[in-house]
Structure formats: C-alpha cells, structure tokens
Tab-separated table of C-alpha atoms in Angstrom:
chain	number	residue	atom	x	y	z
A	22	UNK	CA	0.000	0.000	0.000
A	23	UNK	CA	2.724	2.572	0.863
A	24	UNK	CA	4.412	1.918	-2.463
A	25	UNK	CA	1.148	2.573	-4.303
A	26	UNK	CA	0.733	5.812	-2.348
A	27	UNK	CA	4.257	6.882	-3.286
A	28	UNK	CA	3.582	6.113	-6.949
A	29	UNK	CA	0.305	8.006	-6.769
A	30	UNK	CA	1.991	10.984	-5.077
A	31	UNK	CA	4.749	11.021	-7.687
A	32	UNK	CA	2.241	10.813	-10.495
A	33	UNK	CA	0.280	13.702	-8.990
A	34	UNK	CA	3.475	15.765	-8.720
A	35	UNK	CA	4.344	15.096	-12.356
A	36	UNK	CA	0.836	16.138	-13.384
A	37	UNK	CA	1.112	19.338	-11.332
A	38	UNK	CA	4.510	20.241	-12.806
A	39	UNK	CA	3.272	19.480	-16.312
A	40	UNK	CA	0.197	21.599	-15.682
A	41	UNK	CA	2.410	24.471	-14.508
A	42	UNK	CA	4.530	24.264	-17.652
A	43	UNK	CA	1.473	24.098	-19.830
A	44	UNK	CA	-0.141	27.032	-18.003
A	45	UNK	CA	3.055	29.115	-18.343
A	46	UNK	CA	3.276	28.290	-22.028
A	47	UNK	CA	-0.422	28.933	-22.479
A	48	UNK	CA	-0.226	32.238	-20.622
A	49	UNK	CA	2.608	33.457	-22.851
A	50	UNK	CA	1.872	31.476	-26.012
A	51	UNK	CA	0.726	34.503	-27.961
A	52	UNK	CA	3.774	36.548	-26.900
A	53	UNK	CA	6.491	33.872	-27.130
A	54	UNK	CA	6.425	33.254	-30.854
A	55	UNK	CA	10.227	33.255	-31.128
A	56	UNK	CA	10.915	31.321	-27.906
A	57	UNK	CA	9.453	28.103	-26.482
A	58	UNK	CA	8.577	28.813	-22.863
A	59	UNK	CA	8.231	25.085	-22.086
A	60	UNK	CA	12.003	24.715	-22.551
A	61	UNK	CA	14.966	26.526	-21.039
A	62	UNK	CA	16.440	29.222	-23.238
A	63	UNK	CA	18.962	32.019	-22.987
A	64	UNK	CA	20.641	34.660	-25.119
A	65	UNK	CA	23.691	36.833	-24.592
A	66	UNK	CA	25.187	40.078	-25.815
A	67	UNK	CA	28.333	42.100	-25.138
A	68	UNK	CA	27.657	45.394	-23.390
A	69	UNK	CA	26.074	46.935	-20.303
A	70	UNK	CA	23.012	45.558	-18.574
A	71	UNK	CA	20.673	48.504	-19.149
A	72	UNK	CA	17.417	49.024	-21.047
A	73	UNK	CA	19.153	51.192	-23.670
A	74	UNK	CA	21.847	48.609	-24.379
A	75	UNK	CA	19.317	45.774	-24.376
A	76	UNK	CA	17.102	47.543	-26.908
A	77	UNK	CA	20.115	48.296	-29.077
A	78	UNK	CA	21.321	44.681	-29.029
A	79	UNK	CA	18.010	42.772	-28.952
A	80	UNK	CA	15.758	44.404	-31.510
A	81	UNK	CA	13.138	41.675	-32.014
A	82	UNK	CA	9.883	43.001	-30.552
A	83	UNK	CA	8.441	39.484	-30.233
A	84	UNK	CA	11.342	38.601	-27.926
A	85	UNK	CA	10.600	41.748	-25.911
A	86	UNK	CA	6.951	40.762	-25.547
A	87	UNK	CA	7.896	37.213	-24.558
A	88	UNK	CA	10.244	38.422	-21.801
A	89	UNK	CA	7.652	40.810	-20.427
A	90	UNK	CA	5.097	38.005	-20.238
A	91	UNK	CA	7.513	35.533	-18.618
A	92	UNK	CA	8.675	38.153	-16.123
A	93	UNK	CA	5.076	38.816	-15.121
A	94	UNK	CA	4.485	35.079	-14.658
A	95	UNK	CA	7.690	34.734	-12.613
A	96	UNK	CA	7.124	37.757	-10.371
A	97	UNK	CA	3.315	37.744	-10.312
A	98	UNK	CA	3.219	41.346	-11.511
A	99	UNK	CA	1.756	43.087	-14.535
A	100	UNK	CA	4.453	45.201	-16.161
A	101	UNK	CA	3.882	46.270	-19.738
A	102	UNK	CA	7.247	47.805	-20.707
A	103	UNK	CA	10.363	45.884	-21.690
A	104	UNK	CA	12.395	48.768	-20.246
A	105	UNK	CA	10.854	48.223	-16.804
A	106	UNK	CA	11.509	44.485	-17.005
A	107	UNK	CA	15.135	44.901	-18.057
A	108	UNK	CA	15.691	47.623	-15.433
A	109	UNK	CA	14.508	45.274	-12.684
A	110	UNK	CA	16.417	42.247	-13.991
A	111	UNK	CA	19.636	44.229	-14.357
A	112	UNK	CA	19.432	45.795	-10.896
A	113	UNK	CA	19.054	42.286	-9.480
A	114	UNK	CA	21.911	41.012	-11.652
A	115	UNK	CA	24.427	43.578	-10.405
A	116	UNK	CA	23.349	43.002	-6.799
A	117	UNK	CA	23.617	39.229	-7.068
A	118	UNK	CA	27.410	38.991	-6.873
A	119	UNK	CA	28.810	41.850	-4.805
A	120	UNK	CA	32.091	41.961	-2.894
A	121	UNK	CA	31.545	43.158	0.669
A	122	UNK	CA	33.409	46.331	1.610
A	123	UNK	CA	34.139	44.908	5.064
A	124	UNK	CA	36.182	42.159	3.373
A	125	UNK	CA	38.713	44.651	1.986
A	126	UNK	CA	40.671	45.384	5.166
A	127	UNK	CA	39.083	42.605	7.264
A	128	UNK	CA	39.892	44.602	10.383
A	129	UNK	CA	36.356	45.352	11.541
A	130	UNK	CA	33.883	48.221	11.489
A	131	UNK	CA	35.831	50.415	13.914
A	132	UNK	CA	38.954	50.231	11.751
A	133	UNK	CA	37.017	51.131	8.595
A	134	UNK	CA	35.296	54.071	10.275
A	135	UNK	CA	38.571	55.353	11.723
A	136	UNK	CA	40.355	55.009	8.400
A	137	UNK	CA	37.822	57.113	6.487
A	138	UNK	CA	37.750	59.672	9.290
A	139	UNK	CA	41.510	60.038	8.850
A	140	UNK	CA	42.734	58.011	11.839
A	141	UNK	CA	43.964	54.509	12.608
A	142	UNK	CA	47.215	52.753	11.821
A	143	UNK	CA	47.126	53.181	8.040
A	144	UNK	CA	46.879	56.950	8.466
A	145	UNK	CA	49.053	57.617	11.505
A	146	UNK	CA	51.989	55.242	11.175
A	147	UNK	CA	55.242	56.067	9.355
A	148	UNK	CA	57.835	53.481	8.375
A	149	UNK	CA	60.576	53.144	10.989
A	150	UNK	CA	64.350	52.737	10.598
A	151	UNK	CA	64.016	49.176	11.888
A	152	UNK	CA	61.621	48.282	9.081
A	153	UNK	CA	58.357	48.351	11.001
A	154	UNK	CA	55.064	49.892	9.809
A	155	UNK	CA	55.882	49.490	6.125
A	156	UNK	CA	52.731	50.523	4.280
A	157	UNK	CA	53.261	48.093	1.388
A	158	UNK	CA	53.295	45.215	3.882
A	159	UNK	CA	50.663	46.400	6.348
A	160	UNK	CA	48.157	47.211	3.596
A	161	UNK	CA	49.192	44.469	1.167
A	162	UNK	CA	45.635	43.161	1.112
A	163	UNK	CA	44.610	46.348	-0.725
A	164	UNK	CA	46.785	45.320	-3.686
A	165	UNK	CA	45.250	41.837	-3.617
A	166	UNK	CA	41.739	43.280	-3.694
A	167	UNK	CA	42.648	45.552	-6.594
A	168	UNK	CA	44.048	42.772	-8.750
A	169	UNK	CA	41.604	39.984	-7.881
A	170	UNK	CA	38.324	41.744	-7.072
A	171	UNK	CA	38.175	45.429	-8.017
A	172	UNK	CA	38.781	44.754	-11.716
A	173	UNK	CA	36.321	41.873	-11.974
A	174	UNK	CA	33.458	42.360	-9.532
A	175	UNK	CA	31.054	44.954	-8.158
A	176	UNK	CA	32.235	46.209	-4.748
A	177	UNK	CA	29.440	47.354	-2.474
A	178	UNK	CA	29.236	51.009	-1.498
A	179	UNK	CA	29.819	51.000	2.295
A	180	UNK	CA	26.769	52.650	3.794
A	181	UNK	CA	27.727	50.995	7.098
A	182	UNK	CA	30.626	53.468	7.283
A	183	UNK	CA	29.481	56.665	8.958
A	184	UNK	CA	31.160	59.001	6.459
A	185	UNK	CA	29.056	57.546	3.638
A	186	UNK	CA	25.702	57.233	5.353
A	187	UNK	CA	25.360	60.378	7.433
A	188	UNK	CA	22.076	61.705	8.763
A	189	UNK	CA	21.924	65.366	9.687
A	190	UNK	CA	18.695	67.241	8.962
A	191	UNK	CA	20.456	70.517	9.769
A	192	UNK	CA	22.913	70.023	6.922
A	193	UNK	CA	21.653	70.946	3.464
A	194	UNK	CA	22.890	72.329	0.148
A	195	UNK	CA	20.591	73.987	-2.342
A	196	UNK	CA	17.641	72.739	-0.287
A	197	UNK	CA	18.777	69.073	-0.414
A	198	UNK	CA	18.844	67.673	3.122
A	199	UNK	CA	21.520	65.264	4.337
A	200	UNK	CA	19.262	62.290	5.034
A	201	UNK	CA	20.501	58.973	3.680
A	202	UNK	CA	23.653	57.948	1.845
A	203	UNK	CA	25.306	60.454	-0.480
A	204	UNK	CA	22.387	62.714	-1.345
A	205	UNK	CA	24.363	64.689	-3.964
A	206	UNK	CA	25.650	61.636	-5.877
A	207	UNK	CA	29.266	62.598	-5.200
A	208	UNK	CA	32.027	61.724	-2.759
A	209	UNK	CA	35.646	62.750	-2.428
A	210	UNK	CA	38.750	62.502	-0.260
A	211	UNK	CA	41.117	65.245	0.849
A	212	UNK	CA	44.545	63.999	1.927
A	213	UNK	CA	46.807	66.124	4.114
A	214	UNK	CA	49.956	63.977	4.448
A	215	UNK	CA	52.334	61.782	2.455
A	216	UNK	CA	53.704	58.751	4.342
A	217	UNK	CA	55.473	56.802	1.569
A	218	UNK	CA	58.801	57.512	-0.145
A	219	UNK	CA	59.985	56.435	-3.569
A	220	UNK	CA	56.677	56.612	-5.482
A	221	UNK	CA	57.198	59.984	-7.238
A	222	UNK	CA	54.224	61.489	-5.381
A	223	UNK	CA	54.416	63.946	-2.504
A	224	UNK	CA	57.643	64.896	-0.688
A	225	UNK	CA	58.122	62.041	1.780
A	226	UNK	CA	61.689	60.726	1.384
A	227	UNK	CA	64.173	58.420	3.035
A	228	UNK	CA	65.427	58.028	5.647
A	229	UNK	CA	61.888	58.041	6.980
A	230	UNK	CA	62.727	59.185	10.516
A	231	UNK	CA	64.219	62.404	9.143
A	232	UNK	CA	62.515	63.043	5.824
A	233	UNK	CA	58.976	61.674	6.159
A	234	UNK	CA	57.544	63.405	9.209
A	235	UNK	CA	54.546	65.630	8.392
A	236	UNK	CA	55.344	65.588	4.683
A	237	UNK	CA	52.976	66.868	2.028
A	238	UNK	CA	51.014	65.344	-0.835
A	239	UNK	CA	50.968	67.058	-4.230
A	240	UNK	CA	48.840	70.189	-3.846
A	241	UNK	CA	45.803	70.360	-6.156
A	242	UNK	CA	43.256	72.425	-4.219
A	243	UNK	CA	42.634	75.152	-1.646
A	244	UNK	CA	40.587	74.638	1.489
A	245	UNK	CA	38.006	77.383	1.979
A	246	UNK	CA	36.173	76.475	5.190
A	247	UNK	CA	34.860	73.600	7.294
A	248	UNK	CA	31.455	73.766	8.916
A	249	UNK	CA	31.697	71.402	11.895
A	250	UNK	CA	27.915	71.371	12.253
A	251	UNK	CA	27.758	68.963	9.316
A	252	UNK	CA	29.154	66.236	11.559
A	253	UNK	CA	26.901	67.095	14.480
A	254	UNK	CA	29.456	69.353	16.211
A	255	UNK	CA	29.592	73.115	16.566
A	256	UNK	CA	31.880	75.797	15.221
A	257	UNK	CA	33.750	76.246	11.967
A	258	UNK	CA	37.263	76.662	10.576
A	259	UNK	CA	38.223	79.301	8.028
A	260	UNK	CA	41.184	78.907	5.647
A	261	UNK	CA	41.323	82.349	4.052
A	262	UNK	CA	42.115	85.949	4.964
A	263	UNK	CA	39.255	88.228	4.001
A	264	UNK	CA	41.187	91.354	4.970
A	265	UNK	CA	44.166	90.752	2.698
A	266	UNK	CA	42.431	88.489	0.183
A	267	UNK	CA	45.048	85.793	0.762
A	268	UNK	CA	43.945	82.245	0.004
A	269	UNK	CA	45.710	78.862	0.132
A	270	UNK	CA	46.911	79.368	3.690
A	271	UNK	CA	46.446	75.743	4.712
A	272	UNK	CA	49.492	74.222	3.000
A	273	UNK	CA	49.455	71.312	0.562
A	274	UNK	CA	46.257	69.260	0.320
A	275	UNK	CA	45.225	66.789	-2.363
A	276	UNK	CA	41.518	66.148	-3.107
A	277	UNK	CA	40.150	63.456	-5.421
A	278	UNK	CA	36.658	62.031	-5.876
A	279	UNK	CA	33.948	60.636	-8.119
A	280	UNK	CA	30.307	61.217	-8.994
A	281	UNK	CA	27.516	59.134	-10.481
A	282	UNK	CA	24.214	59.436	-12.317
A	283	UNK	CA	20.764	59.175	-10.753
A	284	UNK	CA	19.868	55.963	-12.607
A	285	UNK	CA	20.804	52.957	-10.399
A	286	UNK	CA	22.159	51.301	-13.565
A	287	UNK	CA	24.416	54.181	-14.624
A	288	UNK	CA	27.941	52.838	-14.809
A	289	UNK	CA	29.527	54.876	-12.025
A	290	UNK	CA	26.457	54.333	-9.821
A	291	UNK	CA	26.762	50.544	-10.073
A	292	UNK	CA	30.529	50.714	-9.470
A	293	UNK	CA	30.711	53.559	-6.926
A	294	UNK	CA	31.995	51.144	-4.270
A	295	UNK	CA	34.815	50.207	-6.656
A	296	UNK	CA	35.559	53.878	-7.202
A	297	UNK	CA	35.719	54.587	-3.480
A	298	UNK	CA	38.118	51.690	-2.939
A	299	UNK	CA	40.272	52.709	-5.903
A	300	UNK	CA	40.455	56.417	-5.066
A	301	UNK	CA	40.991	56.087	-1.324
A	302	UNK	CA	42.837	52.864	-0.586
A	303	UNK	CA	44.536	51.813	-3.809
A	304	UNK	CA	45.459	54.788	-5.978
A	305	UNK	CA	46.157	57.304	-3.226
A	306	UNK	CA	47.190	55.319	-0.146
A	307	UNK	CA	49.160	52.315	-1.430
A	308	UNK	CA	50.369	53.851	-4.714
A	309	UNK	CA	51.107	57.398	-3.511
A	310	UNK	CA	51.177	57.174	0.293
A	311	UNK	CA	48.516	59.876	0.715
A	312	UNK	CA	46.747	59.743	4.082
A	313	UNK	CA	45.268	61.796	6.963
A	314	UNK	CA	42.407	64.236	7.013
A	315	UNK	CA	42.105	67.996	7.229
A	316	UNK	CA	41.349	68.629	10.923
A	317	UNK	CA	37.603	68.984	11.376
A	318	UNK	CA	36.684	67.151	8.170
A	319	UNK	CA	36.649	63.432	7.334
A	320	UNK	CA	39.421	62.172	5.080
A	321	UNK	CA	36.790	60.751	2.714
A	322	UNK	CA	33.028	61.199	2.771
A	323	UNK	CA	29.943	62.120	0.804
A	324	UNK	CA	30.476	65.543	-0.757
A	325	UNK	CA	27.910	67.186	1.511
A	326	UNK	CA	29.973	66.231	4.578
A	327	UNK	CA	33.385	67.319	3.314
A	328	UNK	CA	35.265	70.600	3.630
A	329	UNK	CA	34.381	73.277	1.092
A	330	UNK	CA	37.308	73.407	-1.341
A	331	UNK	CA	38.139	74.920	-4.702
A	332	UNK	CA	38.357	71.667	-6.704
A	333	UNK	CA	39.045	67.918	-6.710
A	334	UNK	CA	40.488	65.519	-9.267
A	335	UNK	CA	38.114	62.814	-10.492
A	336	UNK	CA	38.017	59.157	-11.560
A	337	UNK	CA	35.395	57.217	-13.535
A	338	UNK	CA	35.190	53.594	-14.633
A	339	UNK	CA	35.027	51.923	-18.018
A	340	UNK	CA	33.656	48.385	-17.807
A	341	UNK	CA	33.577	45.540	-20.335
A	342	UNK	CA	30.617	43.243	-19.666
A	343	UNK	CA	28.681	40.364	-21.137
A	344	UNK	CA	25.025	39.920	-20.220
A	345	UNK	CA	22.963	36.736	-20.367
A	346	UNK	CA	19.170	36.667	-20.065
A	347	UNK	CA	17.996	33.225	-18.994
A	348	UNK	CA	14.588	31.544	-18.667
A	349	UNK	CA	14.572	28.382	-16.503
A	350	UNK	CA	11.531	26.138	-16.779
A	351	UNK	CA	12.079	24.154	-13.557
A	352	UNK	CA	11.309	27.120	-11.317
A	353	UNK	CA	9.709	29.402	-13.926
A	354	UNK	CA	12.373	32.039	-13.357
A	355	UNK	CA	13.665	34.777	-15.617
A	356	UNK	CA	16.978	36.376	-14.704
A	357	UNK	CA	19.851	38.433	-16.045
A	358	UNK	CA	23.446	37.454	-15.307
A	359	UNK	CA	26.321	39.913	-15.736
A	360	UNK	CA	29.836	38.684	-16.456
A	361	UNK	CA	32.489	41.386	-15.950
A	362	UNK	CA	35.466	41.029	-18.273
A	363	UNK	CA	37.402	44.047	-16.984
A	364	UNK	CA	37.045	47.300	-15.049
A	365	UNK	CA	39.344	50.197	-15.953
A	366	UNK	CA	39.768	53.309	-13.811
A	367	UNK	CA	40.318	56.497	-15.796
A	368	UNK	CA	40.494	60.240	-15.274
A	369	UNK	CA	37.008	61.720	-15.631
A	370	UNK	CA	35.826	63.395	-18.788
A	371	UNK	CA	34.085	66.627	-17.890
A	372	UNK	CA	32.006	69.301	-19.584
A	373	UNK	CA	34.721	71.964	-19.921
A	374	UNK	CA	37.698	70.199	-18.312
A	375	UNK	CA	38.812	66.645	-17.608
A	376	UNK	CA	39.990	65.158	-14.309
A	377	UNK	CA	37.756	67.625	-12.481
A	378	UNK	CA	34.985	66.444	-10.172
A	379	UNK	CA	32.690	69.436	-10.620
A	380	UNK	CA	33.102	69.383	-14.400
A	381	UNK	CA	32.232	65.681	-14.395
A	382	UNK	CA	29.030	66.415	-12.481
A	383	UNK	CA	28.211	69.174	-14.973
A	384	UNK	CA	28.730	66.759	-17.862
A	385	UNK	CA	26.371	64.235	-16.263
A	386	UNK	CA	23.803	67.012	-15.916
A	387	UNK	CA	24.371	68.024	-19.549
A	388	UNK	CA	23.512	64.514	-20.778
A	389	UNK	CA	20.491	64.277	-18.478
A	390	UNK	CA	22.059	61.780	-16.057
A	391	UNK	CA	22.246	63.958	-12.920
A	392	UNK	CA	19.641	66.336	-11.515
A	393	UNK	CA	20.367	70.045	-11.891
A	394	UNK	CA	19.684	70.766	-8.216
A	395	UNK	CA	22.371	68.259	-7.183
A	396	UNK	CA	24.965	69.873	-9.443
A	397	UNK	CA	24.045	73.301	-8.081
A	398	UNK	CA	24.572	71.918	-4.576
A	399	UNK	CA	27.966	70.443	-5.544
A	400	UNK	CA	28.951	73.899	-6.836
A	401	UNK	CA	28.572	75.153	-3.246
A	402	UNK	CA	31.188	72.598	-2.109
A	403	UNK	CA	33.605	72.727	-5.061
A	404	UNK	CA	33.595	76.476	-5.555
A	405	UNK	CA	36.156	76.849	-8.365
A	406	UNK	CA	39.842	77.698	-8.610
A	407	UNK	CA	39.575	81.259	-9.908
A	408	UNK	CA	41.287	83.703	-7.540
A	409	UNK	CA	38.859	85.116	-4.984
A	410	UNK	CA	36.251	82.340	-5.224
A	411	UNK	CA	37.396	80.688	-2.023
A	412	UNK	CA	37.172	83.870	0.013
A	413	UNK	CA	33.834	84.705	-1.612
A	414	UNK	CA	32.515	81.322	-0.452
A	415	UNK	CA	33.866	82.009	3.039
A	416	UNK	CA	32.127	85.392	3.189
A	417	UNK	CA	28.829	83.891	2.030
A	418	UNK	CA	29.124	81.149	4.641
A	419	UNK	CA	29.947	83.610	7.426
A	420	UNK	CA	26.826	85.531	6.480
A	421	UNK	CA	24.747	82.442	7.370
A	422	UNK	CA	26.363	82.616	10.837
A	423	UNK	CA	25.578	86.336	11.157
A	424	UNK	CA	29.269	87.186	10.931
A	425	UNK	CA	30.144	90.097	8.676
A	426	UNK	CA	33.426	91.634	7.621
A	427	UNK	CA	34.365	95.032	8.994
A	428	UNK	CA	36.260	97.010	6.365
C-alpha cells in the first residue's frame, strides 16, 4: 500500500509540474512566438546591462513581448514595458554577486570608520628605521583586492561606514537635506599627508625618521572652510584671509573624488563602491602614500559632509561586460546574469575640463544623467579655482552665521 501511495503521489506531482509548464506556455503562447517557454532558453550580448543597451542589441519586438510576459508570470506582476523588465532584472543582476566592503581590510567596522575619518594605523603610522610599519606590507591586502576583485566584480558602497551614510537634517545644500547615503551623488577625499617615499608622489623621502615626518602630498586644491555642524558638532574653521584676500593658507592638500548618475544602472552608480576603494585605498594610499584628514573634516566622505574646497580631481570607470538573459523552466524564473570582463579606472571626462569632479558632475547634468539641483549643490562645495572664489565662499558662509566683515 505505501508503495502505491508513493507512486500516486509522484504521479500527482508530475501532473502538477506538467500543468504548470502548460499554463506558463499557455499564458505566454501569444507573446512567445520566437521562444518556447516550455524549454529553457537564454541569449547573450556584449555590453552593459541597461534598457538602452538591451534595446540596441536585442531588436526583435516578439522577444521583448515574450520576456515581459515571462517576467510577469515569474514575479506575479503586470508590467507592460520591456524597459521596466530589463531595469529590474539588471538591478538584481548587479546586486547578485557583490564583494563586501568589510572584506577589503578585514579589520572590523571600527577600523574602517577610523580610516575614512583620517585616523587609525594606516593613516598615523610612518615606516621606521628598523623596518616596522611598512605601508606596502601592512596594507598588502589592498593590492590583492585591486588585482583579484576590483577589476572583476562589483564592490558594495559602504553605507555601514558613517562618512558615507550620514544623517543630519540641519545640513543641506541647495535645499537638499543630508538624510541617507550620499544625497548629492558625489564623494571625495582630501589627503593632508604623504607617508610613503619612492613613489614619485608627494615629498616624503628616506630616511623616513628624518625626511617623512609631516610631509605633504601634491597640492591640487585650496581649502576654503569647514562647517563642523555637518558632523553634528559646533563651530567652523576658516582657511582664508578676508582682509588681505590671501587664500591657500592651509598648506598642501590633495583632493580626489567621483560622482555618479541618478539611474541605479548608470555605470559609475553601479561601481561607486569600486571607485571609493580605488580612489581612497589603492590609488592614493598604497600607490602614492597619501593619508590623513584635514582637521575637522573626514578624510573621505559624501560631498555634503566634506570641507568646502576649490576643486578635486576625479576618476570614472570603463567596464567591459557580457550579459545573459535566462529563462529556466524548472522554477519558472527569468533572470539576467552579468559577467564582468574588466574594469578600468580612468580620469574623468568633464564638460569643460577633464579630471575635475565638478566638471564631471556638470557633464552628467548636460547629458540628463544627474539632476540640476544636485549639481548646483555640488557647486557650493567645489567652488572653483579662480582667484577670490574661495574667500567669496567664506564670506557667504559667514553671512549664514551672522558674521560680517568690517572694512
């Protein structure tokens, strides 16, 4: 008797599965004229996983209609646009295989938070005469991550790190409140010290105990002011002389960042965690020895939480990808899978200048990828290198504190 029950149960299961396949095929029979939904199928193209690229590569409208129908069956929704389907599938595809930011240093949350604030061993230590605290050894994992992960995989953007997920309702630019993540779609670092000799960057030299104490990075910006209220503190620091008009009184500082479009699938949005890792840990720390923060400001953070400066250099990515769209009959699932061939890190192309963070944001606005109000807000943080702009920004800021200049 039990064996008959098992055979009956198995037969019932087969009937149910067959019925499901038939119902899926029947539901999408009119739409899937180029694909057989009762069998697994897939197709692939070379390029980004975005609606625009998909429509450029896969032009058959019957295939579009089939995917929309199968997606609706899979997700129990009722989308009508292939763009909406591809958008959802691609967002899931990029999120499916992400390298955790905490696995870069593997030293814990406190270490990561201290590092991006400008503290901790990677920022404070200088190589000794006895061969201790050698950056290339202590941070050797950064090189490993660059070669084995950062050029082949999406790295998550670390919203668990305080500098990149601040919440301060009192902090706003151009009416955009500091609520969650990087609200202006931009982040940058400002480095105040060079701790590594022999890399042709900065003025740290050997012997370290004599020639690498409080040494400078290559100067590429001026600090205008720091509003400590942005980090929940009080007070401010001014780096200009309004009486004499003198600017650049802070010494050598090097700022470098990145920005991304509003679309979650825009290239630098998907890979903004990669960009943060590359700019902060790889390109500037291990390759140049640039570390430490400007006092009162994080070393690296969302733009709205950084010091107001004249400019910052900028990096963007160029990614080679292959995308597969796959229908699997067994579980009636439709998915996109992204294979990353290579990720290159290049100086940004901007609207009127390259390797310039503000000009990159302006270019994204020009092509409709970044909201105008966000670019206007970024212009309040990266105020421009023309003589007098830094002090003008200081005077405007002081006016918000009811402080006026006495001539």
